[in-house]
Short mmCIF file of N, CA and C in Angstrom, two decimals:
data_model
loop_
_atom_site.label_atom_id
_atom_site.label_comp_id
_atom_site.label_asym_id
_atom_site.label_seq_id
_atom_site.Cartn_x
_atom_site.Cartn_y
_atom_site.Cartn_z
N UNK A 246 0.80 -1.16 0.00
CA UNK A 246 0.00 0.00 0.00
C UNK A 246 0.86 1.25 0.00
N UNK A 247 1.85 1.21 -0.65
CA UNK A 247 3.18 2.44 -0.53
C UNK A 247 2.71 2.93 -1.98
N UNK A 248 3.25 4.47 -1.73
CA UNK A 248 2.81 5.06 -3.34
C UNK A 248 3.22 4.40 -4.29
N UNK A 249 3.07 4.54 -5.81
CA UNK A 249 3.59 4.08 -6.79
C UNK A 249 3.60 4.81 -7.82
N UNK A 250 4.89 4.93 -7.95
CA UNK A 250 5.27 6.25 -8.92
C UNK A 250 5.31 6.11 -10.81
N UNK A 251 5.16 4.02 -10.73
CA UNK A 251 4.50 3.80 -12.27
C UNK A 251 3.28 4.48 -12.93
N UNK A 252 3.35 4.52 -14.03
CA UNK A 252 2.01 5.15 -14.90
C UNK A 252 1.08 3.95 -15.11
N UNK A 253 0.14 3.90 -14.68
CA UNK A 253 -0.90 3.06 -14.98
C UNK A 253 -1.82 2.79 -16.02
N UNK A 254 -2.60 2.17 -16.96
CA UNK A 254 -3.10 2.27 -17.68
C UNK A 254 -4.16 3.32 -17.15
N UNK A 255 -4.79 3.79 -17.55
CA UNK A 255 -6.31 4.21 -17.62
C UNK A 255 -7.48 3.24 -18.06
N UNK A 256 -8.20 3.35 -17.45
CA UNK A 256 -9.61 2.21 -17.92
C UNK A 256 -10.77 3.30 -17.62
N UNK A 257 -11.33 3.44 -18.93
CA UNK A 257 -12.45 4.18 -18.71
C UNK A 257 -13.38 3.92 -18.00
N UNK A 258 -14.50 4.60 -17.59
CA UNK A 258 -15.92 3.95 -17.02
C UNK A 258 -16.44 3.26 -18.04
N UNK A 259 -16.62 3.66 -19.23
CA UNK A 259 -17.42 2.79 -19.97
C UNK A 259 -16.70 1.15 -20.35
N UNK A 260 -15.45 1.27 -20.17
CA UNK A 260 -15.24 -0.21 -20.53
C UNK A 260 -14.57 -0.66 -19.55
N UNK A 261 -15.02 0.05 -18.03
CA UNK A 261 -14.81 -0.91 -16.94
C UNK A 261 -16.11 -1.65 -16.20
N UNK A 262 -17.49 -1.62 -17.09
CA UNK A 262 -18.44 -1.73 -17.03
C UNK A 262 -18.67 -3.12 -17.89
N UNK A 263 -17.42 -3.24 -18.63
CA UNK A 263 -18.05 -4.76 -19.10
C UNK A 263 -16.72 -5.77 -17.96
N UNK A 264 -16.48 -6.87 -18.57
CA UNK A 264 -15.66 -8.06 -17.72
C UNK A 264 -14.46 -8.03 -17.97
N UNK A 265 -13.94 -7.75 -19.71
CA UNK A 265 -12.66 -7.47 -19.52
C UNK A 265 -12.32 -6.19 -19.04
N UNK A 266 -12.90 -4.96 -19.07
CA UNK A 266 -12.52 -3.86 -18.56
C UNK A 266 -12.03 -3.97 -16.93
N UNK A 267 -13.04 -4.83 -16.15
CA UNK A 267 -13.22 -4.89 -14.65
C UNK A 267 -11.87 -5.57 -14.42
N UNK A 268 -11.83 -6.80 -15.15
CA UNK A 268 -10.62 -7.61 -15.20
C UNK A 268 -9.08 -6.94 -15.08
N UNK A 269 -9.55 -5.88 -16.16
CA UNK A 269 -8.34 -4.74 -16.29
C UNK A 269 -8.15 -4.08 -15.28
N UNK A 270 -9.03 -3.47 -14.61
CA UNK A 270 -9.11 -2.42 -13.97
C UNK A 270 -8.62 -3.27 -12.65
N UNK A 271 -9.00 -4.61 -12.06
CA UNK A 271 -8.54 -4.57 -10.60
C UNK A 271 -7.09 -5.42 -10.44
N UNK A 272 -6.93 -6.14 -12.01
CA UNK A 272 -5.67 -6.98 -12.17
C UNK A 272 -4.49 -5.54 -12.70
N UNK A 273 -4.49 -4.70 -12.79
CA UNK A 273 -3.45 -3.67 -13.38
C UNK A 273 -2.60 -3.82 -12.30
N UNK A 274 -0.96 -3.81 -12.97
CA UNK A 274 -0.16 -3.19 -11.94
C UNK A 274 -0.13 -2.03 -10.90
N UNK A 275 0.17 -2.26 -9.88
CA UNK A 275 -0.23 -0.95 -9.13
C UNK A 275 -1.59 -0.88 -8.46
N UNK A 276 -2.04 -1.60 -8.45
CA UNK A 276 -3.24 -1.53 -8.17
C UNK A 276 -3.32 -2.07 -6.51
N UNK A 277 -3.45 -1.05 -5.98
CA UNK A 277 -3.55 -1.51 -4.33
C UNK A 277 -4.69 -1.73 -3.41
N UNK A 278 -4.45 -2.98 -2.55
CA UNK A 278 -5.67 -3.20 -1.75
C UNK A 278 -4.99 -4.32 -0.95
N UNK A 279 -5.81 -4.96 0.03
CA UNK A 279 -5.38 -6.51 0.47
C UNK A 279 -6.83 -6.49 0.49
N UNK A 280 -6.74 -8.22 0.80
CA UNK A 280 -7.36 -9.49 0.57
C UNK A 280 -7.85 -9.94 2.36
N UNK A 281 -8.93 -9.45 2.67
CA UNK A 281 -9.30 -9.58 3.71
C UNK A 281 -9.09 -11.08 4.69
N UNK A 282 -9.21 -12.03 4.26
CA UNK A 282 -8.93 -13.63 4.52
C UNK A 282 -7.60 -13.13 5.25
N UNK A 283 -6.64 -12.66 4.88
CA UNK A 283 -5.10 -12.79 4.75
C UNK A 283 -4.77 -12.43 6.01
N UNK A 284 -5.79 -11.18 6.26
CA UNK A 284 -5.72 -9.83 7.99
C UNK A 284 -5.70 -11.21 8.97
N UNK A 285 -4.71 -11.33 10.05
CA UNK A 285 -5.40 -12.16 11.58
C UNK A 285 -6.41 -11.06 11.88
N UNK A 286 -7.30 -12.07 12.72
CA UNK A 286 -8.32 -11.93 13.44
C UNK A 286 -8.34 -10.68 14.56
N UNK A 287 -8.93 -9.40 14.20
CA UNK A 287 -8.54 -8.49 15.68
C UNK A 287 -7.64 -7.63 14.83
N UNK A 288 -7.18 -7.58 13.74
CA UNK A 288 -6.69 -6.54 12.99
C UNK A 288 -7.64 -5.84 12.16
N UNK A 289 -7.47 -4.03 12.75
CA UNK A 289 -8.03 -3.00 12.86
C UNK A 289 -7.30 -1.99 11.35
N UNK A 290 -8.87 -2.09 10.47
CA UNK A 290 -8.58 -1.20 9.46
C UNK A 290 -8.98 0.12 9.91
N UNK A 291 -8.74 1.40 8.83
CA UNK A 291 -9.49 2.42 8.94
C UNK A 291 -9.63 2.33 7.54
N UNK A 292 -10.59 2.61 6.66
CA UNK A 292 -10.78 2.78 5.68
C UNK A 292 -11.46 3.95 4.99
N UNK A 293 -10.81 4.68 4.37
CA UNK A 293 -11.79 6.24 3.72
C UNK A 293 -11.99 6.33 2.54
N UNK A 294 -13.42 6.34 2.33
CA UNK A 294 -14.01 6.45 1.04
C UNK A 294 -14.37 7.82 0.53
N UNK A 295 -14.38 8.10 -0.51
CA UNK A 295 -15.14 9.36 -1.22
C UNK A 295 -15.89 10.10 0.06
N UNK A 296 -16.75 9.43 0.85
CA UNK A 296 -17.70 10.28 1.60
C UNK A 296 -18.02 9.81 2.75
N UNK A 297 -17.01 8.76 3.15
CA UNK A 297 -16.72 8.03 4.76
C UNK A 297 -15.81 7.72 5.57
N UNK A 298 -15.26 7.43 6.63
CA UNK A 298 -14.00 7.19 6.99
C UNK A 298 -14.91 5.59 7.94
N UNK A 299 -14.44 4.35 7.75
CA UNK A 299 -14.80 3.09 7.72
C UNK A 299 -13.84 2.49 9.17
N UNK A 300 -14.68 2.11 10.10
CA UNK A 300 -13.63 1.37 11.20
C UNK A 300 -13.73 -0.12 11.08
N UNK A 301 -12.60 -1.13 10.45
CA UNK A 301 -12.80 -2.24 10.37
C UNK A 301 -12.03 -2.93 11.43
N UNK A 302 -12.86 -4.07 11.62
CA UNK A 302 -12.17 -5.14 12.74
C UNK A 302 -12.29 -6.36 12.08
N UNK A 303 -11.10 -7.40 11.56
CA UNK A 303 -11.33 -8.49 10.71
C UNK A 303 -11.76 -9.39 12.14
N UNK A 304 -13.09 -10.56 11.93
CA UNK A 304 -12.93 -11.42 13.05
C UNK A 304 -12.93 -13.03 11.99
N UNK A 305 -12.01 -12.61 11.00
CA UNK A 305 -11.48 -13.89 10.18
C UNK A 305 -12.13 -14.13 9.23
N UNK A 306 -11.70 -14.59 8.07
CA UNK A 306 -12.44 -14.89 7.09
C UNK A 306 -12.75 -13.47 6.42
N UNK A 307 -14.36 -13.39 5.99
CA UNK A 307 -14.99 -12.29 5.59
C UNK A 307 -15.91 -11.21 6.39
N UNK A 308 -15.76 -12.21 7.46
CA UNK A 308 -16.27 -11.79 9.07
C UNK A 308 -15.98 -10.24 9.43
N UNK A 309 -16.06 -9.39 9.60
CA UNK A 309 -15.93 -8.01 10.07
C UNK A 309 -17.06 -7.50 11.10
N UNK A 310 -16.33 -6.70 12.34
CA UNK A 310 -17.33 -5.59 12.38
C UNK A 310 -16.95 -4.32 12.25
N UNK A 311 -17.90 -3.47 11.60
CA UNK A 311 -17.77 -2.02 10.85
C UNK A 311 -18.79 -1.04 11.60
N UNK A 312 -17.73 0.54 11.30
CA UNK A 312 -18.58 1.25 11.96
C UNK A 312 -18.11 2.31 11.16
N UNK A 313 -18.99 3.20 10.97
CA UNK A 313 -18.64 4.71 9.65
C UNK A 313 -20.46 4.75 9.02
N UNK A 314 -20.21 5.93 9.04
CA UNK A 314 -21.56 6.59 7.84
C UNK A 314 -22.72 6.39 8.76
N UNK A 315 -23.90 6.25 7.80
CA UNK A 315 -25.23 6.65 8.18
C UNK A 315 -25.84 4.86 7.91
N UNK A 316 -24.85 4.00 7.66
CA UNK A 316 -25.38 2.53 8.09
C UNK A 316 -25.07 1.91 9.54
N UNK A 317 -23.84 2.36 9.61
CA UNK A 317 -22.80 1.68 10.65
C UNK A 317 -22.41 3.08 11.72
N UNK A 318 -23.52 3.11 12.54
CA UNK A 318 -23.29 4.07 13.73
C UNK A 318 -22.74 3.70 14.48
N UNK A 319 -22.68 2.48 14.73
CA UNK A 319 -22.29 1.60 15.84
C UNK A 319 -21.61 0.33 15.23
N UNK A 320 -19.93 0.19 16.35
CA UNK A 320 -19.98 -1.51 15.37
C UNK A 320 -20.91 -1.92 15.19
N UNK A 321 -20.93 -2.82 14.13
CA UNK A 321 -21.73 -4.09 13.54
C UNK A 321 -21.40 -4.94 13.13
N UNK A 322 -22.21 -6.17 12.95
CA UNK A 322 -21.59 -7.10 12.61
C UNK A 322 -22.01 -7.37 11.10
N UNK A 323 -21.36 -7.57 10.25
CA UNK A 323 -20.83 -7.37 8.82
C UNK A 323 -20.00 -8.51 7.93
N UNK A 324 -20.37 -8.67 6.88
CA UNK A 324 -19.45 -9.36 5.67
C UNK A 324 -19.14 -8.87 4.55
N UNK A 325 -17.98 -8.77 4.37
CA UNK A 325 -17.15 -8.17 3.05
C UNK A 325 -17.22 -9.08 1.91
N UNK A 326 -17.73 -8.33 0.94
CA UNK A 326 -18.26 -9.74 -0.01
C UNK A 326 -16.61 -9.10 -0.87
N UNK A 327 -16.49 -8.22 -1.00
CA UNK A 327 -15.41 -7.83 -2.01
C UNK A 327 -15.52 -6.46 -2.56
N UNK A 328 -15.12 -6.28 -3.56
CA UNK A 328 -14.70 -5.00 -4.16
C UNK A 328 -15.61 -4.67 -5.45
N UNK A 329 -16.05 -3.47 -5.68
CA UNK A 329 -16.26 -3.41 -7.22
C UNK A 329 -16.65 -2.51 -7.62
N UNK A 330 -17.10 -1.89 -8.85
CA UNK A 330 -17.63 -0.93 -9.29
C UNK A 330 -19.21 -0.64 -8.98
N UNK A 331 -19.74 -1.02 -8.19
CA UNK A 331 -21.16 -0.80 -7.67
C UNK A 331 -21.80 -2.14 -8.86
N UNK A 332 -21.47 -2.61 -9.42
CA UNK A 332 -22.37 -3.44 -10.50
C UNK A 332 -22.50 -4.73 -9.37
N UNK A 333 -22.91 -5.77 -10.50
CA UNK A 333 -22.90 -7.52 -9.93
C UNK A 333 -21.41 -8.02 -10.59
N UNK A 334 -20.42 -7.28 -10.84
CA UNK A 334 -18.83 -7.64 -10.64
C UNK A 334 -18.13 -6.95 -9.57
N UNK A 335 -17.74 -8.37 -8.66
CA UNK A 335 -16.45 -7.79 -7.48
C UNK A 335 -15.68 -8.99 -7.58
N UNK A 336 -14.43 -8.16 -6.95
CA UNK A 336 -13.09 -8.91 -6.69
C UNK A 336 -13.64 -9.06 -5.25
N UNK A 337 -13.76 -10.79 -5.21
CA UNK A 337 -14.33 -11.39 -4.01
C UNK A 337 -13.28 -11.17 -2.45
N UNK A 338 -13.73 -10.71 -1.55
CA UNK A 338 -12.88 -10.54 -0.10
C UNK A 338 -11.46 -9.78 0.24
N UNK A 339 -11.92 -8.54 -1.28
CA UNK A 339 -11.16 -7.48 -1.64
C UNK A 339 -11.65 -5.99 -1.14
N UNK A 340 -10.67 -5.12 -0.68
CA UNK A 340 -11.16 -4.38 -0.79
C UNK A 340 -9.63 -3.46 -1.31
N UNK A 341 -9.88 -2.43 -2.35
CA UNK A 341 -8.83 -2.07 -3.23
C UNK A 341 -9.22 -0.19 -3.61
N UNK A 342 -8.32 0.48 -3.58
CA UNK A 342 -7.98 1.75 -3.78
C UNK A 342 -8.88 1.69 -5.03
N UNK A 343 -9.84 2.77 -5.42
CA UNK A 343 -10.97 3.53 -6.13
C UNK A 343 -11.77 2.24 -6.51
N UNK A 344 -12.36 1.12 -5.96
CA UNK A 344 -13.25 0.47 -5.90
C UNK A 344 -14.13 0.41 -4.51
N UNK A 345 -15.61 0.39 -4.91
CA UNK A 345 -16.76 0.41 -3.80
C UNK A 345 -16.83 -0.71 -2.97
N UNK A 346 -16.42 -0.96 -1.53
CA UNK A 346 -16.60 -2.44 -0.67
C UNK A 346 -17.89 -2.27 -0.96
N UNK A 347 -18.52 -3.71 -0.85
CA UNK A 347 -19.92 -4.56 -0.51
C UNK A 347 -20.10 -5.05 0.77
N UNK A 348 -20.95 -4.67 1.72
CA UNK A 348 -20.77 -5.19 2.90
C UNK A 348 -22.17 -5.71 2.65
N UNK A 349 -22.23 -7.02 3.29
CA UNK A 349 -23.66 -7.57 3.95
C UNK A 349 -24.09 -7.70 5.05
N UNK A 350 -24.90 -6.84 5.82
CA UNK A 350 -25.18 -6.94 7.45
C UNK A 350 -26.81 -6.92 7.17
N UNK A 351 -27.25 -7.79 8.41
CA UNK A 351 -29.05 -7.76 8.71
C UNK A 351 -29.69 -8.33 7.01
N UNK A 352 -29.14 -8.77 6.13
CA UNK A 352 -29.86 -9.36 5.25
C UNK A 352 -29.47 -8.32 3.96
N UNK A 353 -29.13 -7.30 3.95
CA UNK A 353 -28.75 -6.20 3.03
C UNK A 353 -27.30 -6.00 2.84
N UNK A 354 -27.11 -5.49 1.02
CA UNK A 354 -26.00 -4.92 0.91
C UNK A 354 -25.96 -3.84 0.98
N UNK A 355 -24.93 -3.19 1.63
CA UNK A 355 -24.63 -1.84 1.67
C UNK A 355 -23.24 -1.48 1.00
N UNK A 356 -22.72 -0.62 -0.66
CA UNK A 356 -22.36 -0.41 -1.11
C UNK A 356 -21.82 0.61 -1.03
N UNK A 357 -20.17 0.76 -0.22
CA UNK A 357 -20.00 2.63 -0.08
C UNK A 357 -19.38 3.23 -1.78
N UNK A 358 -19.21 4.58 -1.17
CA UNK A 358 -18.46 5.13 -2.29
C UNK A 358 -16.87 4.70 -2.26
N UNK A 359 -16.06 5.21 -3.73
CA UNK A 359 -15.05 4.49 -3.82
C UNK A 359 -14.20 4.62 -3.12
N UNK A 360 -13.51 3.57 -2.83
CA UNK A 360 -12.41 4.02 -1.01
C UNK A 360 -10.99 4.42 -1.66
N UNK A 361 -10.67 5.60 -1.28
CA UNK A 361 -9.47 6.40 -1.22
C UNK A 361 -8.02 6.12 -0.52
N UNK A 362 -8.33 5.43 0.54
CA UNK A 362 -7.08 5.18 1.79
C UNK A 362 -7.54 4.00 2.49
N UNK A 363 -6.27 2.75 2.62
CA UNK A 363 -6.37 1.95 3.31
C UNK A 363 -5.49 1.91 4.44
N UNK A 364 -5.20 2.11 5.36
CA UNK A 364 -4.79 1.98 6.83
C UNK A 364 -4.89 0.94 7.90
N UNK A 365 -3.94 0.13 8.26
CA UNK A 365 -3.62 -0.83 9.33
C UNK A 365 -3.92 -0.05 10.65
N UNK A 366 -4.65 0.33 12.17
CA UNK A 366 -4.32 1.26 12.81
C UNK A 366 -3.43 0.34 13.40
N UNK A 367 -3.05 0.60 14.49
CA UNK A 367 -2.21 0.18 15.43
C UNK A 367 -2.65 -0.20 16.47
N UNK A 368 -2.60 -1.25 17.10
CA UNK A 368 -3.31 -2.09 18.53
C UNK A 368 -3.39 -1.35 19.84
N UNK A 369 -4.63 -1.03 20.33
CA UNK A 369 -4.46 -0.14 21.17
C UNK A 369 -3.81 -0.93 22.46
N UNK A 370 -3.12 0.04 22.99
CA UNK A 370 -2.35 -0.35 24.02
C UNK A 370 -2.86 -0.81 25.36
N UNK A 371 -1.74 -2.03 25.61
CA UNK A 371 -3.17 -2.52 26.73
C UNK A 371 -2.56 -1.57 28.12
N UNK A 372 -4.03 -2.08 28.89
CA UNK A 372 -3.73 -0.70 30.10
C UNK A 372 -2.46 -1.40 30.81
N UNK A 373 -2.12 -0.45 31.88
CA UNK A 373 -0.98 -0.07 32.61
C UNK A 373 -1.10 -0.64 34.24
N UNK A 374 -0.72 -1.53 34.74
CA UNK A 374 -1.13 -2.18 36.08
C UNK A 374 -0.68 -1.97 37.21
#
């Protein structure tokens, strides 16, 4: 998740809207994100989208609880289906720099805007005895 000072292709909207475009767009070099599975359990994202700042807690797998915006006032408990352009194509248990996470909580998806910054925080410190 360190800058990258390569030139990237460009992929338009309109032909990241079909399969090879999408294909293009999340397989390009440079293209940053991790793979949620990968996080241990109890590792704390922050994630900021276009129009949210996202508190993630992996509890393994696709398992999360999330808190940010006008869905997630409060942790919740949550599944990261993956990444994508708001369509029915995602990069499954992804979540990746200018693509929309899919979360599923209470029976619904909730689709943010495209996320800008991914961030590890740091374990809060345990108390002092």
């Amino acid at each position: 998740m360190t800058s990258n000072s390569t030139s990237v292709p460009v992929v338009s909207r309109r032909q990241s809207r079909t399969l090879d475009g999408f294909v293009a767009d999340v397989c390009r070099p440079g293209s940053q994100g991790l793979r949620l599975p990968s996080l241990q359990p109890l590792t704390r994202l922050m994630v900021t989208t276009r129009n949210t700042t996202y508190h993630i807690v992996a509890r393994g797998g696709t398992k999360v609880l999330v808190k940010g915006g006008r869905f997630f006032p409060q942790y919740t408990d949550a599944r990261l289906a993956g990444s994508g352009h708001g369509g029915s194509l995602l990069k499954l248990d992804w979540i990746a720099i200018g693509l929309r996470m899919e979360l599923w909580s209470d029976g619904r998806a909730i689709v943010t805007s495209p996320v800008r910054a991914i961030a590890v925080e740091p374990e809060p410190a345990a108390p002092v005895s």
